[in-house]
Amino acid sequence: MSPFRAALTTEFLKARHSRVPWGVAVGFSIAPLVGGLFMIILKDPDAARSLGLLGTKAQLTAGTADWPTYLNLLGQAVAIGGAILFAFLTAWVFGREFVDRTVRGLLANPTSRTTIVVAKYIVIATWGLAISVWVIALGLSIGALIGLPGWSTDDALRALEGIGLAAALTIALQAATAFFAGVGRGYIAPLAWAVLMFAASQVLAVLGWGAWFPWSVPAILAGAGGTAVEPVTVGGVTMVMMAVVAAMGATIAWWEHADQTG
Amino acid sequence: MSELAIATHELTKRYRGDVLAVDRVDLRVARGEIYAFLGLNGAGKSTMIRMLLGMIRPTAGYAELFGERVGTGSTGLWRRVGHLVESATAYPDLSVRDNLEVACRLAGVEDHQAVEAMIERLALEQYADRRAGTVSLGNLQRLALARALLHEPELLVLDEPANGLDPAGVIEIRELLRSLARDRGVTVFMSSHILGEVDQLATRIGIVHRGRLIEELDSVALERHRDRRLEIGARDPEAAERALRAAGLAPARRSVAGTELLELRDARALEAPDEIARLLVAAGVPPTHLALARESLEEHFIRLTAEIAGAAA
């Protein structure tokens, strides 16, 4: 077995046996369910009030109960929710080695540290994309079950393309979260980083720089902010890719060269 | 091919804050030796072990294993080295068997029977399917040792290998390490706080204090360096002391658990304790206790580190 295959199969083995990746999947599943609930309420607010789903004086301004609104909600959930939930997944995949002190077994090993880091990235990407596909599939099923109006295959494909790209970029940006899991030797630093970037992405989007700030780009691509924000261009996506490459390089350099005292 | 399993050259590590953890250590460990590295907490043992394994970069100097310089890119070298650094660790949500399976794959071991063989060798059969997070400290230590041995390394670098083991386990691991060194020529570099254990196992001992290697002895030299004395107990210690002094000897008095003992280090007394007994009987103070005592490694270690501390003060 090649060192890369060995590293990859062991990382998948660890992920399969832990509750955290499954917890992230369950947590993410809440997004289409809540989105579906909103659609039910928007579709018939009076019926929702009578069922106790909506307060008697509450007014919903989320939009109309149709496919474009629902897909937009789904996209935002994947991009914004993913920024936090994928950070949990990343903090676990990298940070647990320091918390459990199992990192010692990964350092002086015939399988190189770079190979192990790359294998961990692949596990995060695979798991993250699988969760995204699951959430989108669940969302589409819920939308069909509710009987939402306004379906257009072209519009839906365009929306799904945006959601898919947003998910991919959100997952790729976890490279920076991984770096902080190493430097902070645990869970706190990567999660603090994720929260900080989440807050910064909101503020910079409001200030009009969102299309260029890597951590704002996925949510804007997924439709967050609507027409109020500047659309993302190739330049914005390039910024994301540059941030990802820099973070991956920094993570690998840290694993290869930093003193490992944990 | 280098005859040395380990060689360090002026190996030094200075941490931020100007903490000198390891100070110009030159170490040579021949193949097949069982080398024990002793020191107080904070003496620099773990930093030294981590530098040998490429986990910490030296500030100055370098380490070589089998003649190859240690660096982060030394992946080929690690096929020949098994290690246990500080406390035993394992993936808590994986079974004991899966933990070994992970180690097996990462070590590039193709023979998957190796996992079962190691489970049997370290007596882990009963716990093989239990999650590692639920096994006792002793069994976790066995798992860590199994992982270190899994790829049949030529060099074992073990930090406290007997940690958490019960007395039977300590003997079992001692015999295992001894047989690996004797039968397969495996070199063992170990640190331990259990000096009695080290005393029985090590063929050479290095004592480190405040980052410096202050003494290095093989078992013969250690025997020579050890303090030997004749311990004498008597109902009237003062009278016994007078009798011994009158015979030209130089007894020292020591209180052990409330009992006054006289100690003689004169060559004459050490070579012929029966003469001392006769002398005391003739003086009317027959001995109630007469024993040749040898300084234990523990006592030797404490004496040496105390001398160094005293000299530095």
XYZ file of N, CA, C and O in Angstrom, chain A residues 71-226:
624
model
N -34.566 27.899 -2.820
C -33.185 27.573 -3.229
C -32.201 28.634 -2.732
O -31.062 28.320 -2.369
N -32.686 29.880 -2.690
C -31.840 30.953 -2.173
C -31.548 30.734 -0.680
O -30.412 30.866 -0.228
N -32.602 30.340 0.060
C -32.441 30.037 1.492
C -31.455 28.894 1.696
O -30.580 28.933 2.566
N -31.608 27.871 0.854
C -30.749 26.678 0.931
C -29.282 27.042 0.677
O -28.375 26.584 1.383
N -29.079 27.889 -0.325
C -27.727 28.326 -0.674
C -27.065 29.063 0.474
O -25.899 28.827 0.815
N -27.826 29.955 1.096
C -27.272 30.725 2.216
C -26.953 29.807 3.399
O -25.948 29.998 4.098
N -27.832 28.826 3.580
C -27.611 27.888 4.687
C -26.312 27.108 4.479
O -25.522 26.917 5.410
N -26.096 26.676 3.208
C -24.879 25.911 2.917
C -23.643 26.796 3.098
O -22.655 26.400 3.730
N -23.680 28.016 2.572
C -22.502 28.887 2.624
C -22.249 29.406 4.039
O -21.120 29.350 4.536
N -23.304 29.917 4.686
C -23.107 30.537 6.011
C -23.008 29.459 7.097
O -22.102 29.476 7.923
N -23.952 28.489 7.045
C -23.896 27.396 8.032
C -22.631 26.578 7.850
O -21.982 26.168 8.817
N -22.248 26.390 6.581
C -21.051 25.598 6.288
C -19.798 26.232 6.852
O -18.888 25.532 7.296
N -19.755 27.569 6.846
C -18.563 28.255 7.363
C -18.296 27.836 8.803
O -17.157 27.729 9.222
N -19.381 27.605 9.558
C -19.211 27.208 10.968
C -19.119 25.686 11.099
O -18.220 25.160 11.752
N -20.044 24.965 10.432
C -20.078 23.501 10.618
C -18.861 22.802 10.010
O -18.320 21.869 10.606
N -18.414 23.280 8.847
C -17.205 22.672 8.260
C -15.977 23.007 9.101
O -15.000 22.259 9.119
N -16.049 24.158 9.790
C -14.935 24.506 10.688
C -14.892 23.524 11.860
O -13.810 23.137 12.309
N -16.065 23.091 12.334
C -16.114 22.074 13.401
C -15.449 20.794 12.911
O -14.647 20.181 13.618
N -15.813 20.410 11.678
C -15.260 19.178 11.101
C -13.727 19.279 10.993
O -12.997 18.363 11.384
N -13.261 20.423 10.512
C -11.816 20.628 10.333
C -11.092 20.685 11.684
O -10.027 20.086 11.849
N -11.714 21.411 12.620
C -11.101 21.520 13.955
C -10.971 20.137 14.558
O -9.977 19.820 15.220
N -11.939 19.275 14.290
C -11.871 17.921 14.835
C -10.794 17.102 14.122
O -9.951 16.472 14.778
N -10.821 17.100 12.781
C -9.880 16.247 12.021
C -8.425 16.593 12.367
O -7.602 15.705 12.581
N -8.113 17.885 12.462
C -6.737 18.279 12.772
C -6.517 18.418 14.279
O -5.515 17.951 14.812
N -7.462 19.088 14.947
C -7.251 19.425 16.363
C -7.254 18.224 17.289
O -6.544 18.214 18.300
N -7.997 17.171 16.926
C -8.077 16.005 17.819
C -6.716 15.325 17.989
O -6.446 14.719 19.024
N -5.869 15.447 16.994
C -4.546 14.828 17.102
C -3.745 15.464 18.247
O -2.908 14.796 18.864
N -4.018 16.735 18.496
C -3.302 17.435 19.569
C -4.007 17.231 20.907
O -3.370 17.058 21.931
N -5.338 17.263 20.879
C -6.105 17.073 22.121
C -5.881 15.652 22.657
O -5.645 15.458 23.847
N -5.938 14.663 21.770
C -5.722 13.263 22.184
C -4.240 12.901 22.234
O -3.890 11.782 22.589
N -3.394 13.824 21.841
C -1.929 13.655 21.807
C -1.479 12.513 20.891
O -0.391 11.974 21.052
N -2.347 12.172 19.951
C -2.011 11.115 19.003
C -1.078 11.634 17.908
O -0.545 10.840 17.136
N -0.882 12.954 17.890
C 0.003 13.547 16.883
C 1.406 12.947 16.959
O 2.104 12.840 15.948
N 1.806 12.522 18.158
C 3.145 11.933 18.329
C 3.353 10.733 17.408
O 4.465 10.485 16.960
N 2.272 10.008 17.157
C 2.372 8.825 16.296
C 2.429 9.178 14.818
O 2.637 8.313 13.977
N 2.213 10.456 14.492
C 2.182 10.858 13.088
C 3.464 11.557 12.653
O 3.639 11.862 11.480
N 4.344 11.842 13.604
C 5.481 12.715 13.289
C 6.723 11.964 12.817
O 7.278 12.299 11.785
N 7.156 10.961 13.590
C 8.340 10.188 13.193
C 7.840 8.898 12.561
O 7.793 7.853 13.191
N 7.439 9.011 11.312
C 6.712 7.933 10.663
C 7.159 7.762 9.220
O 7.468 8.755 8.576
N 7.165 6.535 8.702
C 7.516 6.372 7.288
C 6.573 7.127 6.350
O 6.940 7.468 5.243
N 5.335 7.363 6.803
C 4.410 8.178 6.016
C 4.680 9.643 6.370
O 4.584 10.017 7.535
N 5.015 10.438 5.376
C 5.463 11.810 5.676
C 4.329 12.661 6.252
O 3.141 12.389 6.047
N 4.733 13.701 6.943
C 3.752 14.603 7.558
C 2.913 15.306 6.487
O 1.709 15.495 6.666
N 3.560 15.655 5.375
C 2.822 16.326 4.287
C 1.736 15.388 3.753
O 0.602 15.807 3.523
N 2.080 14.120 3.600
C 1.098 13.139 3.109
C -0.086 13.065 4.074
O -1.246 13.009 3.639
N 0.204 13.081 5.355
C -0.870 12.995 6.351
C -1.755 14.241 6.301
O -2.988 14.140 6.325
N -1.132 15.413 6.165
C -1.914 16.663 6.087
C -2.803 16.642 4.840
O -3.995 16.967 4.917
N -2.240 16.226 3.710
C -3.026 16.181 2.468
C -4.183 15.186 2.618
O -5.317 15.466 2.211
N -3.910 14.050 3.244
C -4.967 13.043 3.447
C -6.086 13.624 4.329
O -7.272 13.384 4.072
N -5.712 14.393 5.313
C -6.722 15.008 6.178
C -7.580 16.007 5.388
O -8.797 16.053 5.548
N -6.914 16.795 4.519
C -7.673 17.732 3.680
C -8.668 16.970 2.805
O -9.805 17.391 2.621
N -8.214 15.875 2.254
C -9.086 15.114 1.346
C -10.293 14.560 2.101
O -11.421 14.582 1.606
N -10.063 14.108 3.327
C -11.182 13.596 4.141
C -12.187 14.729 4.399
O -13.404 14.541 4.254
N -11.665 15.901 4.753
C -12.556 17.046 5.026
C -13.341 17.407 3.761
O -14.560 17.607 3.810
N -12.636 17.473 2.623
C -13.296 17.847 1.366
C -14.351 16.813 0.976
O -15.479 17.172 0.622
N -14.001 15.551 1.087
C -14.939 14.488 0.700
C -16.170 14.513 1.606
O -17.316 14.464 1.142
N -15.878 14.586 2.914
C -16.990 14.572 3.876
C -17.863 15.821 3.689
O -19.088 15.748 3.686
N -17.208 16.975 3.508
C -17.934 18.239 3.348
C -18.794 18.219 2.097
O -19.964 18.632 2.130
N -18.229 17.722 0.993
C -19.003 17.681 -0.262
C -20.155 16.679 -0.149
O -21.258 16.943 -0.627
N -19.886 15.548 0.517
C -20.953 14.547 0.693
C -22.098 15.145 1.516
O -23.282 14.956 1.180
N -21.758 15.879 2.550
C -22.796 16.513 3.381
C -23.559 17.550 2.549
O -24.786 17.641 2.618
N -22.833 18.312 1.723
C -23.492 19.336 0.901
C -24.465 18.696 -0.080
O -25.595 19.177 -0.254
N -24.008 17.605 -0.715
C -24.883 16.904 -1.675
C -26.120 16.379 -0.944
O -27.260 16.503 -1.423
N -25.895 15.826 0.250
C -27.011 15.297 1.047
C -28.000 16.417 1.383
O -29.224 16.251 1.242
N -27.485 17.571 1.791
C -28.351 18.691 2.183
C -29.145 19.193 0.978
O -30.345 19.471 1.076
N -28.464 19.283 -0.172
C -29.159 19.754 -1.381
C -30.254 18.746 -1.787
O -31.383 19.125 -2.082
N -29.884 17.452 -1.730
C -30.871 16.413 -2.097
C -32.060 16.438 -1.132
O -33.227 16.349 -1.556
N -31.762 16.597 0.151
C -32.831 16.661 1.150
C -33.697 17.894 0.899
O -34.939 17.824 0.964
N -33.033 19.011 0.577
C -33.757 20.258 0.307
C -34.688 20.113 -0.876
O -35.855 20.528 -0.807
N -34.173 19.518 -1.962
C -35.006 19.343 -3.163
C -36.200 18.432 -2.867
O -37.327 18.691 -3.315
N -35.962 17.392 -2.073
C -37.050 16.467 -1.724
C -38.115 17.183 -0.898
O -39.322 17.008 -1.126
N -37.644 17.981 0.071
C -38.599 18.704 0.930
C -39.405 19.704 0.090
O -40.629 19.796 0.222
N -38.687 20.405 -0.825
C -39.378 21.361 -1.694
C -40.455 20.685 -2.531
O -41.569 21.205 -2.681
N -40.100 19.507 -3.074
C -41.062 18.762 -3.901
C -42.229 18.272 -3.058
O -43.394 18.296 -3.489
N -41.917 17.850 -1.824
C -42.943 17.318 -0.913
C -43.954 18.402 -0.534
O -45.170 18.147 -0.473
N -43.429 19.615 -0.323
C -44.317 20.730 0.040
C -45.162 21.162 -1.168
O -46.245 21.694 -1.028
N -44.621 20.873 -2.346
C -45.322 21.271 -3.567
C -45.125 22.742 -3.875
O -46.082 23.459 -4.170
N -43.852 23.194 -3.775
C -43.571 24.612 -4.019
C -43.833 24.955 -5.482
O -43.467 24.188 -6.383
N -44.361 26.114 -5.736
C -44.578 26.524 -7.128
C -43.329 27.202 -7.710
O -42.380 27.481 -6.971
N -43.323 27.465 -8.964
C -42.282 28.270 -9.607
C -41.055 27.494 -10.008
O -39.979 28.066 -10.115
N -41.184 26.199 -10.249
C -40.005 25.393 -10.645
C -39.592 25.719 -12.075
O -40.426 25.797 -12.968
N -38.333 25.936 -12.244
C -37.777 26.101 -13.593
C -36.451 25.361 -13.582
O -35.581 25.668 -12.754
N -36.345 24.401 -14.466
C -35.122 23.578 -14.460
C -33.884 24.440 -14.682
O -32.866 24.271 -13.999
N -33.966 25.393 -15.585
C -32.809 26.262 -15.851
C -32.428 27.064 -14.617
O -31.254 27.139 -14.237
N -33.441 27.678 -13.988
C -33.176 28.489 -12.780
C -32.617 27.614 -11.663
O -31.699 28.014 -10.937
N -33.214 26.409 -11.515
C -32.776 25.504 -10.443
C -31.332 25.082 -10.653
O -30.526 25.079 -9.717
N -30.977 24.776 -11.918
C -29.595 24.364 -12.201
C -28.617 25.495 -11.912
O -27.535 25.275 -11.372
N -29.036 26.730 -12.271
C -28.180 27.893 -12.008
C -27.990 28.065 -10.493
O -26.892 28.323 -10.016
N -29.110 27.914 -9.769
C -29.032 28.067 -8.307
C -28.156 26.972 -7.701
O -27.321 27.239 -6.825
N -28.335 25.747 -8.194
C -27.549 24.624 -7.644
C -26.065 24.770 -7.968
O -25.209 24.399 -7.172
N -25.801 25.345 -9.118
C -24.402 25.595 -9.487
C -23.772 26.573 -8.483
O -22.653 26.362 -8.000
N -24.536 27.634 -8.160
C -24.057 28.625 -7.172
C -23.856 27.994 -5.807
O -22.834 28.221 -5.135
N -24.821 27.142 -5.413
C -24.731 26.479 -4.102
C -23.518 25.549 -4.081
O -22.748 25.524 -3.130
N -23.360 24.804 -5.175
C -22.231 23.861 -5.256
C -20.896 24.576 -5.176
O -19.992 24.169 -4.431
N -20.788 25.697 -5.909
C -19.549 26.462 -5.896
C -19.309 27.049 -4.503
O -18.188 27.030 -3.987
N -20.393 27.544 -3.902
C -20.278 28.124 -2.549
C -19.793 27.057 -1.559
O -18.916 27.319 -0.718
N -20.371 25.857 -1.674
C -19.975 24.761 -0.771
C -18.504 24.415 -0.976
O -17.736 24.276 -0.014
N -18.107 24.313 -2.254
C -16.715 23.936 -2.556
C -15.740 24.977 -2.006
O -14.717 24.632 -1.410
N -16.079 26.261 -2.187
C -15.174 27.311 -1.710
C -15.150 27.364 -0.179
O -14.095 27.577 0.433
N -16.312 27.155 0.441
C -16.364 27.159 1.921
C -15.487 26.032 2.462
O -14.745 26.221 3.428
N -15.578 24.872 1.826
C -14.761 23.728 2.262
C -13.279 24.024 2.037
O -12.445 23.798 2.910
N -12.967 24.594 0.872
C -11.559 24.884 0.564
C -10.975 25.866 1.574
O -9.822 25.739 1.994
N -11.793 26.823 1.996
C -11.300 27.834 2.949
C -10.995 27.244 4.331
O -10.372 27.901 5.165
N -11.411 26.006 4.554
C -11.097 25.378 5.845
C -9.593 25.102 5.988
O -9.114 24.757 7.055
N -8.856 25.303 4.887
C -7.393 25.148 4.963
C -6.836 26.068 6.045
O -5.920 25.691 6.783
N -7.408 27.265 6.138
C -6.921 28.210 7.161
C -7.321 27.730 8.558
O -6.559 27.870 9.516
N -8.527 27.138 8.666
C -8.970 26.604 9.962
C -8.003 25.501 10.409
O -7.634 25.421 11.590
N -7.582 24.684 9.434
C -6.640 23.592 9.747
C -5.323 24.145 10.265
O -4.723 23.590 11.194
N -4.878 25.238 9.666
C -3.618 25.852 10.108
C -3.724 26.239 11.583
O -2.819 25.953 12.381
N -4.846 26.846 11.957
C -4.984 27.288 13.349
C -5.184 26.116 14.316
O -4.852 26.229 15.492
N -5.714 24.993 13.806
C -5.821 23.793 14.661
C -4.424 23.318 15.057
O -4.203 22.854 16.177
N -3.468 23.463 14.129
C -2.084 23.063 14.427
C -1.409 24.051 15.353
O -0.908 23.681 16.417
N -1.444 25.315 14.946
C -0.757 26.345 15.732
C -1.341 26.421 17.152
O -0.608 26.558 18.128
N -2.660 26.288 17.256
C -3.315 26.352 18.571
C -3.350 25.003 19.273
O -3.831 24.915 20.401
N -2.901 23.956 18.605
C -2.846 22.594 19.141
C -4.162 22.159 19.803
O -4.190 21.720 20.934
N -5.254 22.329 19.069
C -6.524 21.874 19.637
C -7.714 22.434 18.877
O -7.626 22.691 17.669
N -8.802 22.612 19.591
C -10.068 23.015 18.957
C -10.367 24.515 19.060
O -11.062 25.064 18.215
N -9.906 25.150 20.124
C -10.327 26.526 20.413
C -9.878 27.501 19.318
O -10.699 28.260 18.790
N -8.590 27.467 18.975
C -8.058 28.431 17.998
C -8.755 28.314 16.637
O -9.158 29.341 16.074
N -8.954 27.094 16.095
C -9.621 27.040 14.789
C -11.066 27.526 14.837
O -11.536 28.178 13.907
N -11.761 27.206 15.930
C -13.157 27.654 16.014
C -13.218 29.168 16.212
O -14.097 29.837 15.649
N -12.290 29.708 16.987
C -12.240 31.171 17.171
C -11.962 31.840 15.831
O -12.571 32.856 15.496
N -11.054 31.236 15.058
C -10.743 31.761 13.722
C -12.002 31.746 12.844
O -12.302 32.723 12.149
N -12.749 30.644 12.880
C -13.950 30.522 12.050
C -14.980 31.591 12.430
O -15.589 32.224 11.560
N -15.149 31.816 13.718
C -16.117 32.823 14.181
C -15.648 34.222 13.753
O -16.442 35.042 13.279
N -14.345 34.456 13.895
C -13.784 35.755 13.514
C -13.999 36.016 12.023
O -14.428 37.111 11.620
N -13.735 35.013 11.187
C -13.907 35.179 9.748
C -15.388 35.334 9.381
O -15.734 36.069 8.455
N -16.238 34.651 10.135
C -17.679 34.771 9.901
C -18.108 36.222 10.142
O -18.805 36.835 9.323
N -17.669 36.784 11.273
C -18.027 38.165 11.620
C -17.416 39.125 10.597
O -18.096 40.036 10.095
N -16.133 38.891 10.229
C -15.459 39.787 9.286
C -16.147 39.749 7.926
O -16.282 40.789 7.255
N -16.599 38.557 7.521
C -17.247 38.438 6.211
C -18.545 39.251 6.164
O -18.861 39.871 5.157
N -19.272 39.277 7.283
C -20.520 40.033 7.344
C -20.227 41.535 7.266
O -20.851 42.271 6.503
N -19.275 41.963 8.071
C -18.953 43.393 8.141
C -18.424 43.885 6.789
O -18.888 44.909 6.269
N -17.486 43.127 6.200
C -16.898 43.570 4.929
C -17.917 43.538 3.792
O -17.856 44.369 2.882
N -18.879 42.599 3.871
C -19.932 42.558 2.853
C -20.782 43.820 2.946
O -21.127 44.440 1.931
N -21.086 44.220 4.187
C -21.890 45.438 4.399
C -21.121 46.658 3.889
O -21.688 47.580 3.305
N -19.805 46.665 4.084
C -18.985 47.808 3.682
C -18.700 47.825 2.169
O -18.052 48.744 1.676
N -19.165 46.763 1.465
C -19.001 46.750 0.019
C -17.758 46.040 -0.480
O -17.453 46.070 -1.666
N -17.021 45.390 0.418
C -15.805 44.685 0.003
C -15.997 43.162 -0.059
O -15.038 42.429 -0.301
N -17.213 42.753 0.142
C -17.497 41.320 0.239
C -17.064 40.513 -0.965
O -16.568 39.400 -0.832
N -17.235 41.069 -2.175
C -16.922 40.323 -3.401
C -15.424 40.039 -3.525
O -15.008 39.219 -4.344
N -14.613 40.719 -2.699
C -13.160 40.541 -2.765
C -12.595 39.868 -1.523
O -11.433 39.454 -1.520
N -13.390 39.801 -0.474
C -12.899 39.195 0.764
C -13.177 37.685 0.704
O -14.344 37.264 0.630
N -12.128 36.832 0.728
C -12.341 35.391 0.487
C -13.449 34.767 1.336
O -14.189 33.919 0.842
N -13.591 35.173 2.588
C -14.559 34.503 3.451
C -15.998 35.020 3.240
O -16.930 34.469 3.781
N -16.157 36.108 2.452
C -17.502 36.592 2.113
C -17.977 36.004 0.788
O -19.179 35.888 0.540
N -17.009 35.640 -0.046
C -17.328 35.239 -1.422
C -18.337 34.073 -1.502
O -19.331 34.170 -2.232
N -18.146 32.973 -0.744
C -19.090 31.851 -0.913
C -20.551 32.245 -0.641
O -21.439 31.865 -1.407
N -20.784 32.999 0.428
C -22.168 33.361 0.767
C -22.770 34.257 -0.312
O -23.949 34.108 -0.667
N -21.962 35.172 -0.862
C -22.480 36.057 -1.923
C -22.804 35.230 -3.172
O -23.836 35.426 -3.807
N -21.911 34.264 -3.460
C -22.177 33.382 -4.608
C -23.468 32.593 -4.424
O -24.178 32.298 -5.377
N -23.768 32.264 -3.169
C -24.964 31.460 -2.883
C -26.219 32.334 -2.830
O -27.313 31.815 -2.607
N -26.049 33.636 -3.002
C -27.224 34.508 -3.068
C -27.465 35.355 -1.846
O -28.430 36.124 -1.801
N -26.601 35.260 -0.829
C -26.792 36.084 0.370
C -26.544 37.542 0.000
O -25.633 37.852 -0.760
N -27.373 38.412 0.504
C -27.218 39.841 0.212
C -27.995 40.254 -1.021
O -28.228 41.448 -1.243
N -28.390 39.283 -1.846
C -29.209 39.573 -3.032
C -28.544 40.578 -3.953
O -27.349 40.490 -4.224
